C-alpha angles and dihedrals in degrees: 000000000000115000098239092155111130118182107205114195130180131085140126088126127037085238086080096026106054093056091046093054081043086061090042095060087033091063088043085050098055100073114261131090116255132194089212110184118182121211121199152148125295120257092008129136089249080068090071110024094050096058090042080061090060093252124111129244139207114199125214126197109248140130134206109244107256115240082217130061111273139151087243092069088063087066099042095093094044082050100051088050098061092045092056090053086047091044087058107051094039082063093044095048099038083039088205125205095221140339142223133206118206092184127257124112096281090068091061103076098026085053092047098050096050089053085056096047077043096235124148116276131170125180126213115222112196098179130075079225111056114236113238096263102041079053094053089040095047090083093054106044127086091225149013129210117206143187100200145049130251094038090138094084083068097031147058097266089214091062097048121110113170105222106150120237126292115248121205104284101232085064086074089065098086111237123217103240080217099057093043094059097053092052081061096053085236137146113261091209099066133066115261114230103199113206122196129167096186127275091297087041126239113254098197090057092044089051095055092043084057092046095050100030079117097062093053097069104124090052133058127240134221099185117197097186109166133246089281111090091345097133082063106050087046085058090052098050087058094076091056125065093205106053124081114195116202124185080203134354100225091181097048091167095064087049093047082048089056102050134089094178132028128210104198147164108242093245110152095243088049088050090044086053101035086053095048100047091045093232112162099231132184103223122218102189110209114247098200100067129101122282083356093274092171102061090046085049088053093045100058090057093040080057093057094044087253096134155348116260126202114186103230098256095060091048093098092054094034116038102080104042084052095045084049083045092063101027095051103044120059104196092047084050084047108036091048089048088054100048089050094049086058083056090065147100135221111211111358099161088056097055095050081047085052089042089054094056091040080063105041081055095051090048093056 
């Protein structure tokens, strides 16, 4: 029989674990039939949303290195060697015929390790900035995806392949605004402001929303607000009609249907998604990520006129005056929500797919 396992690793946010489930259903959808096993770290979020996608995963005990000093440093290098052991004998045992890296620290030592037993591997980069261990990695993998131009500052020119960033598969199924807004329970007379932190949610977005909840009056709110404090958001938004407070939006494309504005973290899968469904957004990079990515995510749309960006600690003086900005004026909406449509791409899972079997032939 035909060796169709494939071993995915990445995961801690669902920037690098979405595209890695989109692969996932990309490879099942081609046709032919694939043994697909995740591997990712313990106690992550990968851990729970992976199995809720119907694929297996085996977790590994490993941590990503604090930027700050902390006693968990301390363990990062006992920890990373046990991953890599684990790494190791989860490859010899599945016998996989390729794997791919999404980025995350789990990748790290399950990468590693398939470079040393000299099977395929391709890594997926979703920032205009690399994260630390796609950059390490970069030097051992046959190829890397990417969603930017100008990697190959960080990568070996010769591996890179621009494919865009896959976006999660059921996004592609056109929703009825209408019908969207009904799922919402919302008035299909005013404007939608979508709010979303990232997967894990954005607290000092969520702290000026609260502050200024008043001030949205004439527009109606769907909050995704993250597990942290959301019992208290969702008290607050009692006490307003308009407003609607989520811990997670599972159907995000009926909230993408429903709003005519996003508020959004500059993560590279919210951009992807923004992009490809030609939403105008206000963009708040996180400050607190490695080598500042989101910034330089935001940037490169800033750059094209796709959106308007705030730094988070303008957001309380700015925020207002930029969501009336869009809302109250037709040809900027439209005009932001078309210049992000020409910054996406159709079918990026298919071509990384496409990407995989263009290596296992050139392995042959």
């Amino acid at each position: 029989m035909k060796n169709n396992r494939v071993i995915i690793s990445g995961g801690g946010t669902a920037g690098h674990i979405f595209p890695a489930i989109s692969i996932a259903e990309e490879l099942n959808s081609s046709g032919k039939i694939y043994n697909i096993l995740f591997v990712g770290a313990k106690k992550r979020m990968e851990m729970q949303k992976v199995p809720l996608a119907g694929y297996k995963i085996k977790g590994i005990w490993i941590d990503g290195f604090q930027r700050s000093f902390t006693i968990r440093n301390f363990m990062f290098p006992f920890k990373l060697g046990i991953s890599l052991v684990h790494s190791l004998f989860i490859l010899l045992k599945f016998k996989p015929k390729f794997v791919i890296g999404t980025g995350g620290f789990a990748s790290g030592p399950l990468l590693f390790a398939a470079s040393i037993l000299r099977i395929p591997t391709l890594i997926h980069e979703q920032n205009s900035f690399p994260g630390i261990t796609n950059r390490m990695l970069s030097k051992l993998v046959d190829k890397i995806c990417v969603s930017y131009d100008g990697m190959e500052s960080y990568f070996p020119n010769k591996k890179i392949v621009k494919t865009g960033n896959p976006i999660r598969k059921y996004l592609y199924e056109k929703t009825n605004k209408i019908k969207a807004i009904k799922y919402f329970d919302l008035d299909p007379k005013k404007k939608t402001v979508l709010i979303v932190g990232g997967s894990l949610g954005a607290e000092p977005i969520n702290k000026v929303i609260s502050n200024k909840i008043l001030n949205f009056s004439n527009y109606q709110i769907i909050w995704q607000t993250g597990k942290y404090n959301y019992k208290k958001y969702k008290e607050l938004a009692s006490n307003y009609k308009n407003v609607n407070v989520y811990e997670f939006i599972e159907k995000m494309n009926y909230a993408y249907s429903a709003a005519d504005i996003i508020i959004s973290r500059a993560g590279a899968l919210a951009i992807a998604e923004i992009c490809f469904l030609q939403k105008p957004a206000i963009l708040v990079p996180s400050p607190y990520v490695s080598e500042n990515h989101q910034m330089k995510n935001a940037e490169a749309l800033v750059s094209k006129q796709a959106c308007i960006l705030i730094e988070e600690h303008k957001l309380e003086i700015n925020l207002l005056e930029s969501v009336n900005k869009i809302l109250e004026n037709t040809k900027y909406r439209q005009r932001l929500a078309s210049n992000a449509k020409s910054l996406s791409f159709n079918n990026s899972s298919s071509k990384i797919v496409k990407e995989l079997n263009n290596l296992i032939y050139d392995k042959r």
